[in-house]
Tab-separated table of C-alpha atoms in Angstrom:
chain	number	residue	atom	x	y	z
P	1	MET	CA	86.095	110.109	89.665
P	2	VAL	CA	82.996	107.906	89.721
P	3	SER	CA	84.889	104.681	90.351
P	4	LEU	CA	83.464	101.243	90.076
P	5	GLU	CA	84.908	100.320	93.507
P	6	ALA	CA	82.155	102.498	94.837
P	7	SER	CA	79.362	100.661	92.906
P	8	PRO	CA	77.758	98.228	95.390
P	9	PHE	CA	75.454	96.460	93.032
P	10	ASP	CA	78.293	95.832	90.520
P	11	ARG	CA	80.263	94.276	93.394
P	12	HIS	CA	77.250	92.317	94.461
P	13	TYR	CA	76.925	90.380	91.249
P	14	GLY	CA	80.775	90.228	90.712
P	15	LEU	CA	81.743	92.661	88.012
P	16	GLU	CA	85.513	93.077	87.522
P	17	VAL	CA	86.542	95.965	85.213
P	18	GLU	CA	89.664	95.338	83.117
P	19	GLU	CA	89.945	98.450	81.100
P	20	ALA	CA	88.008	101.759	81.019
P	21	THR	CA	88.386	104.674	78.602
P	22	ASP	CA	85.852	106.960	77.224
P	23	GLU	CA	85.719	104.911	74.086
P	24	LEU	CA	86.048	101.354	75.224
P	25	VAL	CA	85.359	99.521	78.427
P	26	ARG	CA	86.070	95.804	79.192
P	27	GLY	CA	84.835	93.711	82.074
P	28	ARG	CA	84.175	90.185	83.151
P	29	VAL	CA	81.935	88.277	85.536
P	30	GLU	CA	82.470	84.794	86.643
P	31	VAL	CA	79.377	82.680	86.418
P	32	ARG	CA	78.345	81.564	89.959
P	33	GLN	CA	75.228	79.783	91.189
P	34	GLU	CA	73.739	83.007	92.378
P	35	LEU	CA	73.641	84.573	88.929
P	36	LEU	CA	71.308	81.967	87.363
P	37	GLN	CA	67.597	81.983	86.650
P	38	PRO	CA	65.297	78.945	87.312
P	39	VAL	CA	66.556	76.646	84.541
P	40	GLY	CA	70.225	77.110	85.220
P	41	LEU	CA	71.206	79.798	82.760
P	42	VAL	CA	72.562	83.261	83.512
P	43	HIS	CA	69.729	85.605	84.301
P	44	GLY	CA	69.187	88.188	81.529
P	45	GLY	CA	69.310	90.833	84.104
P	46	VAL	CA	72.947	90.078	84.704
P	47	HIS	CA	73.790	90.729	81.101
P	48	ALA	CA	71.784	93.974	81.189
P	49	SER	CA	73.473	94.982	84.471
P	50	ILE	CA	77.002	94.426	83.061
P	51	ALA	CA	76.117	96.423	79.855
P	52	GLU	CA	74.606	99.271	81.953
P	53	ALA	CA	77.657	99.337	84.252
P	54	LEU	CA	80.274	99.439	81.441
P	55	ALA	CA	78.495	102.124	79.358
P	56	SER	CA	77.934	104.231	82.472
P	57	LEU	CA	81.464	103.888	83.519
P	58	GLY	CA	82.929	104.775	80.093
P	59	THR	CA	80.684	107.840	79.786
P	60	ASN	CA	81.720	109.044	83.320
P	61	VAL	CA	85.369	108.592	82.420
P	62	GLY	CA	84.645	111.205	79.747
P	63	VAL	CA	82.236	113.635	81.419
P	64	VAL	CA	83.098	113.653	85.039
P	65	PRO	CA	86.295	115.651	84.424
P	66	GLU	CA	84.028	118.264	82.772
P	67	GLY	CA	81.864	118.499	85.931
P	68	LYS	CA	79.006	116.467	84.465
P	69	ILE	CA	77.639	113.083	85.245
P	70	GLY	CA	76.359	110.192	83.011
P	71	LEU	CA	73.120	108.437	84.136
P	72	GLY	CA	71.463	105.488	82.357
P	73	GLN	CA	68.576	106.517	80.145
P	74	SER	CA	67.843	103.370	78.128
P	75	ASN	CA	69.170	99.794	78.023
P	76	HIS	CA	68.087	97.406	75.231
P	77	SER	CA	69.601	94.024	75.670
P	78	SER	CA	69.043	91.064	73.239
P	79	PHE	CA	69.811	87.581	74.427
P	80	LEU	CA	71.262	85.349	71.697
P	81	ARG	CA	72.858	82.334	73.358
P	82	PRO	CA	72.582	80.981	77.026
P	83	ILE	CA	75.501	80.789	79.224
P	84	SER	CA	75.574	78.523	82.206
P	85	GLU	CA	79.146	78.268	83.316
P	86	GLY	CA	82.618	79.896	82.829
P	87	THR	CA	83.096	83.614	82.486
P	88	ILE	CA	81.068	86.390	80.838
P	89	HIS	CA	83.417	88.613	78.798
P	90	ALA	CA	82.006	92.030	78.047
P	91	VAL	CA	83.227	94.853	75.792
P	92	ALA	CA	81.488	98.160	75.537
P	93	ARG	CA	82.303	100.380	72.527
P	94	ARG	CA	81.067	104.004	72.237
P	95	ARG	CA	78.994	104.650	69.131
P	96	HIS	CA	77.869	108.222	69.753
P	97	ARG	CA	79.155	111.137	71.834
P	98	GLY	CA	76.569	113.817	71.858
P	99	ARG	CA	76.157	116.737	74.037
P	100	THR	CA	73.296	115.318	76.012
P	101	THR	CA	73.522	111.488	75.319
P	102	TRP	CA	76.223	108.866	74.731
P	103	ILE	CA	75.322	105.589	73.101
P	104	TRP	CA	77.298	102.411	73.625
P	105	ASP	CA	77.148	98.976	72.014
P	106	VAL	CA	78.080	96.156	74.401
P	107	GLU	CA	78.911	92.655	73.383
P	108	LEU	CA	78.875	89.815	75.923
P	109	ALA	CA	80.591	86.540	75.035
P	110	ASP	CA	81.359	83.237	76.663
P	111	ASP	CA	84.838	81.575	77.119
P	112	GLU	CA	84.714	80.348	73.503
P	113	GLY	CA	84.214	83.852	72.234
P	114	ARG	CA	80.681	83.180	71.096
P	115	LEU	CA	78.319	86.131	71.267
P	116	CYS	CA	75.757	85.536	73.993
P	117	ALA	CA	74.116	88.943	74.273
P	118	ILE	CA	74.282	92.361	72.804
P	119	SER	CA	73.214	95.589	74.353
P	120	ARG	CA	72.583	99.154	73.210
P	121	VAL	CA	72.816	101.496	76.144
P	122	THR	CA	72.044	105.228	76.106
P	123	ILE	CA	73.557	107.251	78.823
P	124	ALA	CA	72.172	110.820	79.559
P	125	VAL	CA	74.806	113.470	80.356
P	126	ARG	CA	73.735	116.001	82.992
P	127	GLU	CA	75.179	118.880	84.900
P	128	ARG	CA	76.072	117.649	88.395
F	1	MET	CA	56.353	74.793	87.458
F	2	VAL	CA	59.251	77.123	86.956
F	3	SER	CA	58.978	78.611	90.358
F	4	LEU	CA	60.703	81.818	91.484
F	5	GLU	CA	62.011	80.089	94.612
F	6	ALA	CA	64.333	78.301	92.269
F	7	SER	CA	65.694	81.534	90.743
F	8	PRO	CA	68.962	82.256	92.492
F	9	PHE	CA	69.665	85.649	90.953
F	10	ASP	CA	66.245	86.998	91.822
F	11	ARG	CA	66.806	85.847	95.454
F	12	HIS	CA	70.238	87.429	95.237
F	13	TYR	CA	68.972	90.908	94.629
F	14	GLY	CA	65.832	90.405	96.624
F	15	LEU	CA	62.800	90.022	94.394
F	16	GLU	CA	59.553	89.094	96.134
F	17	VAL	CA	56.773	87.985	93.901
F	18	GLU	CA	53.259	89.009	95.018
F	19	GLU	CA	51.010	87.765	92.151
F	20	ALA	CA	51.688	85.759	89.076
F	21	THR	CA	49.219	84.869	86.347
F	22	ASP	CA	49.861	84.527	82.579
F	23	GLU	CA	48.513	88.105	82.112
F	24	LEU	CA	49.790	90.033	85.108
F	25	VAL	CA	52.676	89.656	87.548
F	26	ARG	CA	53.459	91.938	90.539
F	27	GLY	CA	56.623	92.001	92.503
F	28	ARG	CA	58.649	94.215	94.829
F	29	VAL	CA	62.260	94.787	95.828
F	30	GLU	CA	63.287	96.586	98.947
F	31	VAL	CA	66.098	99.154	98.173
F	32	ARG	CA	69.255	98.111	100.063
F	33	GLN	CA	72.753	99.492	99.874
F	34	GLU	CA	73.848	96.570	97.702
F	35	LEU	CA	71.485	97.485	94.872
F	36	LEU	CA	72.964	100.959	94.322
F	37	GLN	CA	75.317	102.304	91.671
F	38	PRO	CA	78.196	104.636	92.340
F	39	VAL	CA	76.059	107.886	93.054
F	40	GLY	CA	73.690	106.180	95.390
F	41	LEU	CA	70.741	105.389	93.059
F	42	VAL	CA	69.270	102.054	92.321
F	43	HIS	CA	71.369	100.508	89.461
F	44	GLY	CA	69.554	100.347	86.215
F	45	GLY	CA	70.419	96.654	86.018
F	46	VAL	CA	68.168	96.089	88.941
F	47	HIS	CA	65.189	97.542	87.224
F	48	ALA	CA	66.030	95.513	84.096
F	49	SER	CA	66.409	92.307	86.198
F	50	ILE	CA	63.047	92.785	87.880
F	51	ALA	CA	61.313	93.351	84.562
F	52	GLU	CA	63.004	90.295	83.069
F	53	ALA	CA	62.013	88.091	86.002
F	54	LEU	CA	58.336	89.117	86.066
F	55	ALA	CA	57.825	88.819	82.253
F	56	SER	CA	59.609	85.464	82.219
F	57	LEU	CA	57.594	84.149	85.216
F	58	GLY	CA	54.224	85.256	83.694
F	59	THR	CA	55.058	83.623	80.374
F	60	ASN	CA	56.149	80.322	82.086
F	61	VAL	CA	52.885	80.356	84.101
F	62	GLY	CA	51.174	80.131	80.698
F	63	VAL	CA	53.527	77.872	78.690
F	64	VAL	CA	55.069	75.422	81.057
F	65	PRO	CA	51.763	73.517	81.484
F	66	GLU	CA	51.760	73.114	77.697
F	67	GLY	CA	55.236	71.486	77.829
F	68	LYS	CA	57.045	74.596	76.629
F	69	ILE	CA	59.353	77.106	78.216
F	70	GLY	CA	59.746	80.938	77.902
F	71	LEU	CA	63.319	82.273	77.713
F	72	GLY	CA	64.177	86.093	77.533
F	73	GLN	CA	64.820	87.295	74.035
F	74	SER	CA	64.946	91.122	74.388
F	75	ASN	CA	64.667	93.591	77.345
F	76	HIS	CA	64.292	97.286	76.621
F	77	SER	CA	64.233	99.318	79.875
F	78	SER	CA	63.986	103.052	79.995
F	79	PHE	CA	64.910	104.848	83.272
F	80	LEU	CA	62.720	107.813	84.010
F	81	ARG	CA	63.376	108.807	87.623
F	82	PRO	CA	65.926	107.701	90.088
F	83	ILE	CA	65.048	105.665	93.273
F	84	SER	CA	67.417	105.740	96.194
F	85	GLU	CA	65.407	104.397	99.127
F	86	GLY	CA	62.077	102.622	99.935
F	87	THR	CA	60.645	99.879	97.808
F	88	ILE	CA	60.423	99.300	94.016
F	89	HIS	CA	56.976	98.224	93.069
F	90	ALA	CA	56.714	96.407	89.760
F	91	VAL	CA	53.782	95.334	87.618
F	92	ALA	CA	54.160	93.371	84.390
F	93	ARG	CA	51.191	93.305	81.983
F	94	ARG	CA	51.103	91.022	78.952
F	95	ARG	CA	50.696	92.899	75.680
F	96	HIS	CA	51.045	90.017	73.262
F	97	ARG	CA	50.547	86.335	73.338
F	98	GLY	CA	52.032	84.862	70.127
F	99	ARG	CA	52.927	81.346	69.191
F	100	THR	CA	56.715	81.935	69.447
F	101	THR	CA	56.947	85.208	71.459
F	102	TRP	CA	55.104	86.853	74.332
F	103	ILE	CA	55.530	90.607	74.979
F	104	TRP	CA	55.201	92.332	78.359
F	105	ASP	CA	55.164	95.863	79.540
F	106	VAL	CA	56.620	96.357	82.956
F	107	GLU	CA	56.172	99.510	85.159
F	108	LEU	CA	58.406	100.142	88.071
F	109	ALA	CA	57.382	102.692	90.610
F	110	ASP	CA	58.510	104.103	94.035
F	111	ASP	CA	56.521	104.263	97.269
F	112	GLU	CA	54.697	107.379	96.171
F	113	GLY	CA	53.534	105.509	93.003
F	114	ARG	CA	55.791	107.627	90.650
F	115	LEU	CA	56.870	105.803	87.618
F	116	CYS	CA	60.648	105.335	87.800
F	117	ALA	CA	61.331	102.885	84.895
F	118	ILE	CA	59.426	101.135	82.144
F	119	SER	CA	60.493	98.067	80.369
F	120	ARG	CA	59.332	96.234	77.337
F	121	VAL	CA	60.321	92.472	77.533
F	122	THR	CA	59.943	89.874	74.779
F	123	ILE	CA	60.011	86.242	75.911
F	124	ALA	CA	60.659	83.612	73.273
F	125	VAL	CA	58.583	80.419	73.735
F	126	ARG	CA	60.297	77.185	72.852
F	127	GLU	CA	59.668	73.444	73.053
F	128	ARG	CA	61.349	72.038	76.180
J	1	MET	CA	63.813	85.340	45.616
J	2	VAL	CA	62.088	88.005	47.622
J	3	SER	CA	63.373	90.897	45.493
J	4	LEU	CA	63.375	94.544	46.385
J	5	GLU	CA	61.936	95.364	43.008
J	6	ALA	CA	58.773	93.862	44.328
J	7	SER	CA	58.771	96.111	47.496
J	8	PRO	CA	56.388	98.941	46.757
J	9	PHE	CA	56.935	100.954	49.988
J	10	ASP	CA	60.730	100.855	49.448
J	11	ARG	CA	60.275	102.169	45.916
J	12	HIS	CA	57.822	104.776	47.263
J	13	TYR	CA	60.438	106.480	49.482
J	14	GLY	CA	63.231	105.802	47.038
J	15	LEU	CA	65.529	103.029	48.418
J	16	GLU	CA	68.254	101.847	46.059
J	17	VAL	CA	69.917	98.611	47.017
J	18	GLU	CA	73.666	98.554	46.135
J	19	GLU	CA	74.737	95.169	47.518
J	20	ALA	CA	72.881	92.334	49.318
J	21	THR	CA	74.403	89.197	50.825
J	22	ASP	CA	73.159	87.351	53.912
J	23	GLU	CA	75.951	89.085	55.996
J	24	LEU	CA	75.914	92.686	54.618
J	25	VAL	CA	73.462	94.855	52.742
J	26	ARG	CA	74.092	98.383	51.401
J	27	GLY	CA	71.613	100.906	50.212
J	28	ARG	CA	71.030	104.551	49.650
J	29	VAL	CA	68.280	107.032	49.532
J	30	GLU	CA	68.495	110.543	48.082
J	31	VAL	CA	66.958	113.096	50.338
J	32	ARG	CA	63.986	114.703	48.687
J	33	GLN	CA	61.364	117.181	49.970
J	34	GLU	CA	58.762	114.306	50.431
J	35	LEU	CA	61.046	112.595	52.976
J	36	LEU	CA	61.129	115.543	55.436
J	37	GLN	CA	59.259	116.106	58.711
J	38	PRO	CA	57.823	119.449	59.688
J	39	VAL	CA	61.083	121.270	60.521
J	40	GLY	CA	62.866	120.186	57.304
J	41	LEU	CA	64.791	117.188	58.507
J	42	VAL	CA	64.574	113.665	57.257
J	43	HIS	CA	61.720	111.981	59.034
J	44	GLY	CA	62.818	109.311	61.632
J	45	GLY	CA	60.489	106.788	59.994
J	46	VAL	CA	62.611	107.062	56.770
J	47	HIS	CA	65.657	105.899	58.687
J	48	ALA	CA	63.641	103.116	60.345
J	49	SER	CA	62.191	102.050	57.000
J	50	ILE	CA	65.588	101.813	55.431
J	51	ALA	CA	66.947	99.708	58.351
J	52	GLU	CA	63.922	97.447	58.199
J	53	ALA	CA	64.272	96.931	54.464
J	54	LEU	CA	67.961	96.142	54.482
J	55	ALA	CA	67.807	93.698	57.412
J	56	SER	CA	64.793	91.955	55.977
J	57	LEU	CA	66.480	91.719	52.503
J	58	GLY	CA	69.694	90.264	53.905
J	59	THR	CA	67.828	87.624	55.970
J	60	ASN	CA	65.710	86.596	53.084
J	61	VAL	CA	68.823	86.242	50.819
J	62	GLY	CA	69.777	83.625	53.406
J	63	VAL	CA	66.591	81.921	54.279
J	64	VAL	CA	64.343	82.050	51.112
J	65	PRO	CA	66.495	79.314	49.361
J	66	GLU	CA	65.801	77.029	52.372
J	67	GLY	CA	62.034	77.567	51.876
J	68	LYS	CA	61.621	79.988	54.724
J	69	ILE	CA	60.804	83.645	55.026
J	70	GLY	CA	62.064	86.520	57.259
J	71	LEU	CA	59.587	88.914	58.673
J	72	GLY	CA	60.341	91.950	60.724
J	73	GLN	CA	59.822	91.350	64.532
J	74	SER	CA	61.478	94.488	66.109
J	75	ASN	CA	63.166	97.600	64.909
J	76	HIS	CA	64.917	99.852	67.444
J	77	SER	CA	66.321	103.056	65.759
J	78	SER	CA	68.232	105.750	67.487
J	79	PHE	CA	68.539	109.148	65.824
J	80	LEU	CA	71.873	110.833	66.413
J	81	ARG	CA	72.256	113.676	63.919
J	82	PRO	CA	69.721	115.196	61.622
J	83	ILE	CA	70.116	115.056	57.823
J	84	SER	CA	68.346	117.611	55.561
J	85	GLU	CA	69.937	117.173	52.169
J	86	GLY	CA	72.248	114.994	50.134
J	87	THR	CA	72.027	111.174	50.341
J	88	ILE	CA	71.455	108.684	53.236
J	89	HIS	CA	74.049	105.900	53.024
J	90	ALA	CA	73.014	102.753	54.931
J	91	VAL	CA	74.932	99.538	55.720
J	92	ALA	CA	73.384	96.645	57.503
J	93	ARG	CA	75.610	93.960	59.137
J	94	ARG	CA	74.369	90.802	60.556
J	95	ARG	CA	75.089	90.253	64.187
J	96	HIS	CA	73.317	86.969	64.884
J	97	ARG	CA	72.086	84.069	62.736
J	98	GLY	CA	69.784	82.015	64.962
J	99	ARG	CA	67.344	79.283	63.987
J	100	THR	CA	64.303	81.548	64.513
J	101	THR	CA	65.741	85.073	64.534
J	102	TRP	CA	68.378	87.003	62.856
J	103	ILE	CA	69.753	90.344	64.258
J	104	TRP	CA	71.235	93.139	62.168
J	105	ASP	CA	72.915	96.393	63.030
J	106	VAL	CA	72.308	99.118	60.644
J	107	GLU	CA	74.237	102.389	60.279
J	108	LEU	CA	72.901	105.385	58.452
J	109	ALA	CA	75.347	108.140	57.503
J	110	ASP	CA	75.321	111.417	55.497
J	111	ASP	CA	77.497	112.385	52.529
J	112	GLU	CA	80.382	113.288	54.900
J	113	GLY	CA	80.243	109.865	56.429
J	114	ARG	CA	78.908	111.085	59.796
J	115	LEU	CA	76.690	108.613	61.610
J	116	CYS	CA	73.067	109.939	61.625
J	117	ALA	CA	71.161	106.959	62.924
J	118	ILE	CA	71.740	103.471	64.107
J	119	SER	CA	69.240	100.666	64.099
J	120	ARG	CA	69.060	97.172	65.641
J	121	VAL	CA	66.523	95.057	63.714
J	122	THR	CA	65.354	91.582	64.640
J	123	ILE	CA	63.986	89.498	61.760
J	124	ALA	CA	61.899	86.469	62.622
J	125	VAL	CA	62.500	83.350	60.448
J	126	ARG	CA	59.329	81.320	59.602
J	127	GLU	CA	58.359	78.396	57.483
J	128	ARG	CA	56.621	79.757	54.355
I	1	MET	CA	52.794	125.444	65.772
I	2	VAL	CA	54.500	122.532	64.205
I	3	SER	CA	51.543	121.330	62.218
I	4	LEU	CA	51.293	117.974	60.421
I	5	GLU	CA	50.075	119.674	57.323
I	6	ALA	CA	53.667	120.755	57.002
I	7	SER	CA	55.060	117.265	57.288
I	8	PRO	CA	55.825	116.114	53.762
I	9	PHE	CA	56.708	112.571	54.591
I	10	ASP	CA	53.631	111.990	56.686
I	11	ARG	CA	51.584	113.212	53.703
I	12	HIS	CA	53.645	110.931	51.303
I	13	TYR	CA	52.558	107.714	53.176
I	14	GLY	CA	49.120	109.004	53.938
I	15	LEU	CA	48.866	109.775	57.643
I	16	GLU	CA	45.625	111.490	58.781
I	17	VAL	CA	45.693	112.900	62.300
I	18	GLU	CA	42.322	112.645	64.164
I	19	GLU	CA	43.147	114.022	67.569
I	20	ALA	CA	46.339	115.669	69.045
I	21	THR	CA	46.877	116.720	72.632
I	22	ASP	CA	50.122	116.617	74.697
I	23	GLU	CA	48.902	113.427	76.263
I	24	LEU	CA	47.097	111.497	73.531
I	25	VAL	CA	47.357	111.555	69.688
I	26	ARG	CA	45.190	109.458	67.318
I	27	GLY	CA	45.832	108.906	63.599
I	28	ARG	CA	44.989	106.474	60.809
I	29	VAL	CA	46.561	105.394	57.516
I	30	GLU	CA	44.563	103.617	54.736
I	31	VAL	CA	46.527	100.596	53.434
I	32	ARG	CA	47.408	101.149	49.787
I	33	GLN	CA	49.590	99.175	47.524
I	34	GLU	CA	52.468	101.585	47.916
I	35	LEU	CA	52.707	100.850	51.613
I	36	LEU	CA	53.471	97.088	51.207
I	37	GLN	CA	56.591	95.120	51.453
I	38	PRO	CA	57.582	92.264	49.020
I	39	VAL	CA	55.129	89.685	50.387
I	40	GLY	CA	52.113	91.922	50.446
I	41	LEU	CA	52.062	93.117	54.078
I	42	VAL	CA	52.315	96.697	55.351
I	43	HIS	CA	56.082	97.525	55.629
I	44	GLY	CA	57.338	97.782	59.179
I	45	GLY	CA	58.675	101.188	58.371
I	46	VAL	CA	55.145	102.432	57.932
I	47	HIS	CA	54.186	101.423	61.435
I	48	ALA	CA	57.459	103.025	62.745
I	49	SER	CA	56.782	106.097	60.789
I	50	ILE	CA	53.277	106.539	62.168
I	51	ALA	CA	54.438	105.966	65.740
I	52	GLU	CA	57.271	108.491	65.257
I	53	ALA	CA	54.898	111.139	63.787
I	54	LEU	CA	52.221	110.859	66.479
I	55	ALA	CA	54.780	110.868	69.363
I	56	SER	CA	56.540	113.844	67.871
I	57	LEU	CA	53.379	115.712	67.160
I	58	GLY	CA	52.031	115.246	70.755
I	59	THR	CA	55.237	116.359	72.236
I	60	ASN	CA	55.399	119.456	70.118
I	61	VAL	CA	51.718	120.304	71.041
I	62	GLY	CA	53.215	120.525	74.574
I	63	VAL	CA	56.669	122.146	74.180
I	64	VAL	CA	56.367	124.466	71.046
I	65	PRO	CA	54.307	127.003	73.069
I	66	GLU	CA	57.242	127.105	75.587
I	67	GLY	CA	59.673	127.939	72.789
I	68	LYS	CA	61.130	124.480	72.613
I	69	ILE	CA	60.994	121.675	69.983
I	70	GLY	CA	60.659	117.914	70.246
I	71	LEU	CA	62.903	115.831	67.998
I	72	GLY	CA	62.916	112.055	67.781
I	73	GLN	CA	65.583	110.390	69.700
I	74	SER	CA	64.670	106.661	69.726
I	75	ASN	CA	61.889	104.534	68.192
I	76	HIS	CA	61.513	100.921	69.245
I	77	SER	CA	58.693	99.177	67.325
I	78	SER	CA	57.556	95.577	67.711
I	79	PHE	CA	55.595	93.900	65.021
I	80	LEU	CA	52.945	91.547	66.315
I	81	ARG	CA	50.539	90.739	63.527
I	82	PRO	CA	50.631	91.533	59.758
I	83	ILE	CA	48.127	93.883	58.072
I	84	SER	CA	47.518	93.726	54.393
I	85	GLU	CA	44.361	95.725	53.902
I	86	GLY	CA	41.875	98.115	55.514
I	87	THR	CA	43.048	100.831	57.765
I	88	ILE	CA	45.844	101.195	60.363
I	89	HIS	CA	44.409	102.828	63.545
I	90	ALA	CA	47.153	104.365	65.797
I	91	VAL	CA	46.922	105.753	69.339
I	92	ALA	CA	49.939	107.310	71.099
I	93	ARG	CA	49.764	107.848	74.849
I	94	ARG	CA	52.288	109.746	76.766
I	95	ARG	CA	54.070	107.715	79.367
I	96	HIS	CA	56.698	110.295	80.677
I	97	ARG	CA	57.013	113.970	80.522
I	98	GLY	CA	60.523	114.815	81.472
I	99	ARG	CA	62.414	118.039	81.192
I	100	THR	CA	64.647	116.710	78.334
I	101	THR	CA	62.727	113.773	77.074
I	102	TRP	CA	59.051	112.610	76.598
I	103	ILE	CA	58.259	108.894	76.141
I	104	TRP	CA	55.189	107.685	74.300
I	105	ASP	CA	53.683	104.275	73.796
I	106	VAL	CA	51.959	103.811	70.473
I	107	GLU	CA	49.503	101.042	69.563
I	108	LEU	CA	48.630	100.250	66.007
I	109	ALA	CA	45.601	98.089	65.295
I	110	ASP	CA	43.651	96.882	62.276
I	111	ASP	CA	40.054	97.343	61.509
I	112	GLU	CA	38.928	94.572	63.893
I	113	GLY	CA	40.849	96.236	66.704
I	114	ARG	CA	43.535	93.575	66.836
I	115	LEU	CA	46.912	94.964	67.953
I	116	CYS	CA	49.339	94.668	65.038
I	117	ALA	CA	52.393	96.698	66.307
I	118	ILE	CA	53.486	98.491	69.488
I	119	SER	CA	56.107	101.188	69.645
I	120	ARG	CA	57.907	103.101	72.289
I	121	VAL	CA	59.130	106.396	71.122
I	122	THR	CA	61.463	108.840	72.981
I	123	ILE	CA	61.336	112.443	71.899
I	124	ALA	CA	64.142	114.753	72.949
I	125	VAL	CA	63.083	118.256	74.047
I	126	ARG	CA	65.459	120.919	73.001
I	127	GLU	CA	65.600	124.871	72.935
I	128	ARG	CA	64.637	126.059	69.523
């Protein structure tokens, strides 16, 4: 399995995965000083990284057992509302399971459940 | 000025800015173990983070002197070619300077100058 | 009101709007020969046009009464499955209602309910 | 060859192709009443359609001779400046030629050469 324990960058910014199937992946990141951009908000790259990680993980849950691998192809993140403290709660839902690409929609919310970012991630499926 | 020295997340993953005007921003990140995803390639979130940082910095070079601030609105990164070692070389070029949004195209290349990711970043310009 | 009857291009390719609120818009387009690309599939631009129209219409349902107008800012359409006959059934759901931008997710399906394209559309809200 | 003469939708909205190689494609569309949205501007779907057509055509110039076909996978168009009359001048430049996807950047300008929309289009390359 491609496990997240083996993902150094996701550990580096602090992703914890709570649930991972090939249809839905949940994770969370506690906001810490080192995740902020200059004016004290969570850096957009953190949101994009979380989305990328969850979509990639969910795809690999599905395709690794078939001898394939999922690699990020496109990540389109929209930032709706700043977060500066608390926890980022992320849920990735699969929208498309094609032969060569899977597409996921990821929602990132704050502790009050307010939507802070949404991301559409396309994962390419390749032979290993 | 919104300086990058004050950007904790960009320091966290190791961005060095080499040049920053309101039309072009250059930066680099040395690939280290902590930037990789499970199969040993640079995590897509790193590319997205670099693009976000450069576009945001360039916009703020332009708008902060006018009492405004640029905040990321959308980041669409496409991953073309994996990087696993060396240095990521990034160049952000402004494509649009509107009243309320600026748009940047960011290219990320490896040490051989091969294009590894491209990113289109929209920065919203707001009153402070 | 900004009504669709007054939208020449949407008439030109044949959009029929079935329901329009500021949260959800439904429409349909019958596949005709003139909507196809060279190999006999519905042209991607038709899907993008439908998504653009529904998102714009729904936003204007909400903001025109406040003396504002919604204008398309970004349209990101992903094509999942070709359609070559029957009817395109589209549903736009609002994902974000900000002060300056609204974001919509649009699903386009065929007569069997299979998802054929998805689109994320950002509409900028301006003073008239 | 997949020729544009055989593309009914592109004829329907009026695309004229001026140049087409596997690296660069140029086209134009004269603004007519039937291309407008409710407030008299060119419909965003027209810009997206032009971008989709040129990127698809350029890819097919390259891959059809190899027995393959290019089909649109993703179209992300950003609208920068409205057009209401004159001619839309479009140029598509290839940014990536991969084994399974090609990526194009398309610029759409008005008669004064002002950039009105930009589009990033990903074309999937499949066996026929």
